[in-house]
Amino acid sequence: MRSMTAVMKVGLVAIALILGAVFLAAADEPPIKLGAVNPLGDITGAQATKAMRLAVAEINAAGGLLGRQLELVVIDSELDPAKGAAAIDRLATVENVDIFIGGMSSGVHLAQIPALKKYGKVTVWIGAASSLVEQAVEGLDWYFHLHPWDYLQGASYVEGWAAIQEEYPLIQIHKAFWAYEEGAFGTSSYQGSLVAHEAWENIGESFKSAALGGGDYRSVLRHAQEEDPDIFIWVGYGADALPIMEQAREIAFTPPLFVGSPPGWPADFGKSPLAEGVIAYGMWAPSIKDISPVSNHFWNAYIDMFDEEPATYFAPLGYTNVYVVAQAIERAGTLDEAALIAALEQTEYDSPLGETVTFTPSNLINHQGFQGQKILQWQDGEQQVIWPFEYATALPHYPYTGR
């Protein structure tokens, strides 16, 4: 009996030593490194980065990937094309990242694409909606794009406004005025919108975004007021939101539908009385947490970690970015490029944006993720979904009154 007990003790010690050796070996393995380039001074980049860090923390707490920890390396693009391109070089040559993720701004991304082509690493990008970007990455099998292209967004808006007008006959759109930032993002969005909304009478004028040194929209707003449109749509950045609303109030410009289309809104925009009734285009609204368990988990976990509420759809998009890559790594069982591309092609991720993301061909690339955006409205300080109706959290308030 004693000899059997002794044998068992020796066996348990041996198992413990083996497990300890395995653990130490895994701990000695270098981390899998994701390299992101985000504009940290803009709410889109700041909150996307935080959401990425949340996803990485959750994955590591659950044991990591392939017996290794996941590491996120982020460089600030400062919304500067040259700095964004240099960041790709640094991530590839100094940080030695395995996969590129993140990103915001078509102008910045156009400057990054030559560097991405030079290194040829698997890239899963969340920003850059311009179809000019799509043209630049045509034929790159290692390139995956999550954000809908400008023409996909335009098609979803056409579908959405047609459905809204049919459901709510008081809302009718025949004439539109577009105010768009003069860079690649705004210009390509406007050009795509002219094609998408060809049934409308469309008038447009560009402005210099406050994010890039501008901020005076009075001339554009007066022109819009003179045209008396059924819908006014501005396409710019979050920094433009409050100044546009303030300057519109100065001249009492109150079109029936006042729409803003930045990639991210200021965190406290909803607290301003100027926000009431403003329509927004976006991939997500906080109210989606009330109808999506995944979004609800993301919302609460983000607040628990950062003591702030996510205010831009780039937050759940950044979270999705990391999980899409992580799940593909697990499916592939390796970081081998061909295996990882095949695994990404099998993506079917139930995202906190309320939709399941898969990759399908778009006009020019093989791996396009989300196919459109939602139509939202600020009501009583909160963003509500008014279309698609299956995600709707409120009825539309119409017309816009500026109060």
Coordinates of C-alpha atoms in Angstrom, one line a residue, residues 171-335:
I171 CA -41.7 62.4 -45.4
Q172 CA -41.0 63.2 -49.1
I173 CA -37.6 63.9 -50.7
H174 CA -37.2 65.5 -54.1
K175 CA -34.3 67.9 -53.7
A176 CA -31.1 67.5 -51.8
F177 CA -28.2 69.7 -50.9
W178 CA -24.8 68.1 -50.1
A179 CA -22.1 69.9 -48.1
Y180 CA -18.9 67.8 -48.2
E181 CA -15.4 68.1 -46.9
E182 CA -12.9 68.7 -49.8
G183 CA -10.7 65.7 -49.2
A184 CA -10.9 62.1 -50.6
F185 CA -13.5 61.0 -48.1
G186 CA -16.0 63.8 -48.7
T187 CA -15.4 64.1 -52.4
S188 CA -15.8 60.4 -53.3
S189 CA -18.8 60.2 -50.9
Y190 CA -20.5 63.1 -52.7
Q191 CA -19.7 61.7 -56.2
G192 CA -21.0 58.3 -55.2
S193 CA -24.1 59.9 -53.8
L194 CA -24.9 61.6 -57.0
V195 CA -25.0 58.3 -58.7
A196 CA -27.0 56.6 -55.9
H197 CA -29.5 59.4 -55.6
E198 CA -30.0 60.1 -59.3
A199 CA -33.7 60.4 -58.8
W200 CA -33.2 63.4 -56.6
E201 CA -32.3 66.9 -57.7
N202 CA -28.8 67.2 -56.2
I203 CA -26.8 70.3 -55.4
G204 CA -23.4 70.2 -53.7
E205 CA -20.6 72.4 -52.4
S206 CA -17.4 71.5 -50.6
F207 CA -15.9 72.9 -47.4
K208 CA -12.6 72.6 -45.5
S209 CA -13.1 70.4 -42.5
A210 CA -12.4 71.6 -39.0
A211 CA -10.4 68.4 -38.5
L212 CA -8.0 69.7 -41.2
G213 CA -7.8 73.4 -40.3
G214 CA -11.2 74.7 -41.5
G215 CA -14.4 75.4 -39.6
D216 CA -16.3 78.1 -41.3
Y217 CA -19.4 76.7 -43.1
R218 CA -21.4 79.9 -43.4
S219 CA -21.1 80.3 -47.1
V220 CA -22.1 76.7 -47.8
L221 CA -25.0 76.9 -45.3
R222 CA -26.3 80.1 -46.9
H223 CA -26.2 78.6 -50.3
A224 CA -28.1 75.6 -49.0
Q225 CA -30.7 77.8 -47.4
E226 CA -31.2 79.6 -50.7
E227 CA -31.8 76.3 -52.5
D228 CA -34.5 75.3 -49.9
P229 CA -33.9 71.5 -50.1
D230 CA -36.1 68.7 -48.6
I231 CA -32.9 67.2 -47.2
F232 CA -29.5 68.7 -46.2
I233 CA -26.6 66.3 -45.8
W234 CA -23.1 67.2 -44.7
V235 CA -20.2 64.8 -45.1
G236 CA -17.2 65.5 -42.9
Y237 CA -15.6 64.6 -39.6
G238 CA -16.7 64.7 -36.0
A239 CA -14.9 68.1 -35.5
D240 CA -17.4 69.6 -37.9
A241 CA -20.6 68.5 -36.1
L242 CA -21.1 71.2 -33.5
P243 CA -19.8 74.2 -35.5
I244 CA -22.1 73.3 -38.4
M245 CA -25.1 73.1 -36.1
E246 CA -24.2 76.4 -34.4
Q247 CA -23.7 78.2 -37.7
A248 CA -26.9 76.8 -39.1
R249 CA -28.7 78.1 -36.0
E250 CA -27.1 81.6 -36.6
I251 CA -28.9 81.9 -39.9
A252 CA -32.1 80.0 -38.9
F253 CA -31.4 77.2 -41.4
T254 CA -33.9 74.4 -40.7
P255 CA -34.4 72.0 -43.6
P256 CA -37.1 69.3 -43.0
L257 CA -34.3 66.7 -42.8
F258 CA -30.9 67.7 -41.4
V259 CA -28.4 64.9 -41.9
G260 CA -24.8 64.5 -40.7
S261 CA -22.5 61.8 -42.1
P262 CA -19.2 61.8 -40.2
P263 CA -17.4 58.5 -39.3
G264 CA -17.7 59.5 -35.6
W265 CA -19.7 62.1 -33.6
P266 CA -18.3 64.0 -30.6
A267 CA -18.9 62.0 -27.5
D268 CA -21.2 64.7 -25.9
F269 CA -23.0 65.7 -29.1
G270 CA -26.3 64.2 -27.8
K271 CA -26.2 66.5 -24.8
S272 CA -26.4 69.6 -26.9
P273 CA -29.9 70.9 -27.6
L274 CA -28.7 71.4 -31.2
A275 CA -28.6 67.6 -31.6
E276 CA -32.4 67.1 -31.3
G277 CA -33.9 65.7 -34.5
V278 CA -30.6 65.5 -36.4
I279 CA -30.3 62.4 -38.6
A280 CA -27.1 60.4 -38.7
Y281 CA -25.7 57.8 -40.9
G282 CA -23.8 55.1 -39.1
M283 CA -23.2 51.4 -38.6
W284 CA -24.3 51.3 -35.0
A285 CA -26.1 53.2 -32.3
P286 CA -25.9 52.6 -28.5
S287 CA -29.6 51.7 -28.5
I288 CA -28.7 48.5 -30.4
K289 CA -27.5 47.2 -27.1
D290 CA -31.2 46.8 -26.1
I291 CA -31.8 44.3 -29.0
S292 CA -28.5 42.6 -29.4
P293 CA -26.9 40.5 -26.6
V294 CA -23.4 40.8 -28.2
S295 CA -23.8 44.6 -28.4
N296 CA -24.9 44.6 -24.8
H297 CA -21.9 42.7 -23.6
F298 CA -19.6 45.0 -25.6
W299 CA -21.3 48.1 -24.1
N300 CA -20.9 47.0 -20.5
A301 CA -17.4 45.6 -20.9
Y302 CA -16.2 48.8 -22.6
I303 CA -17.6 51.0 -19.8
D304 CA -16.2 48.7 -17.1
M305 CA -12.7 48.9 -18.6
F306 CA -12.6 52.6 -19.6
D307 CA -15.2 54.3 -17.5
E308 CA -16.8 56.0 -20.5
E309 CA -19.5 55.1 -23.0
P310 CA -18.6 54.2 -26.6
A311 CA -20.0 57.0 -28.7
T312 CA -18.8 56.1 -32.3
Y313 CA -19.5 53.0 -34.4
F314 CA -15.7 52.7 -34.7
A315 CA -15.7 51.4 -31.2
P316 CA -17.7 48.2 -31.9
L317 CA -16.0 48.1 -35.3
G318 CA -12.6 48.0 -33.7
Y319 CA -13.7 45.3 -31.3
T320 CA -15.0 43.3 -34.3
N321 CA -11.7 43.9 -36.1
V322 CA -9.7 42.0 -33.4
Y323 CA -12.2 39.2 -32.9
V324 CA -12.5 38.5 -36.7
V325 CA -8.7 38.2 -36.9
A326 CA -8.5 36.1 -33.7
Q327 CA -11.2 33.6 -34.7
A328 CA -9.5 33.2 -38.1
I329 CA -6.1 32.5 -36.4
E330 CA -7.8 29.8 -34.3
R331 CA -9.5 28.3 -37.3
A332 CA -6.2 28.3 -39.3
G333 CA -4.2 26.9 -36.4
T334 CA -1.2 28.9 -37.8
L335 CA -0.1 32.3 -39.0

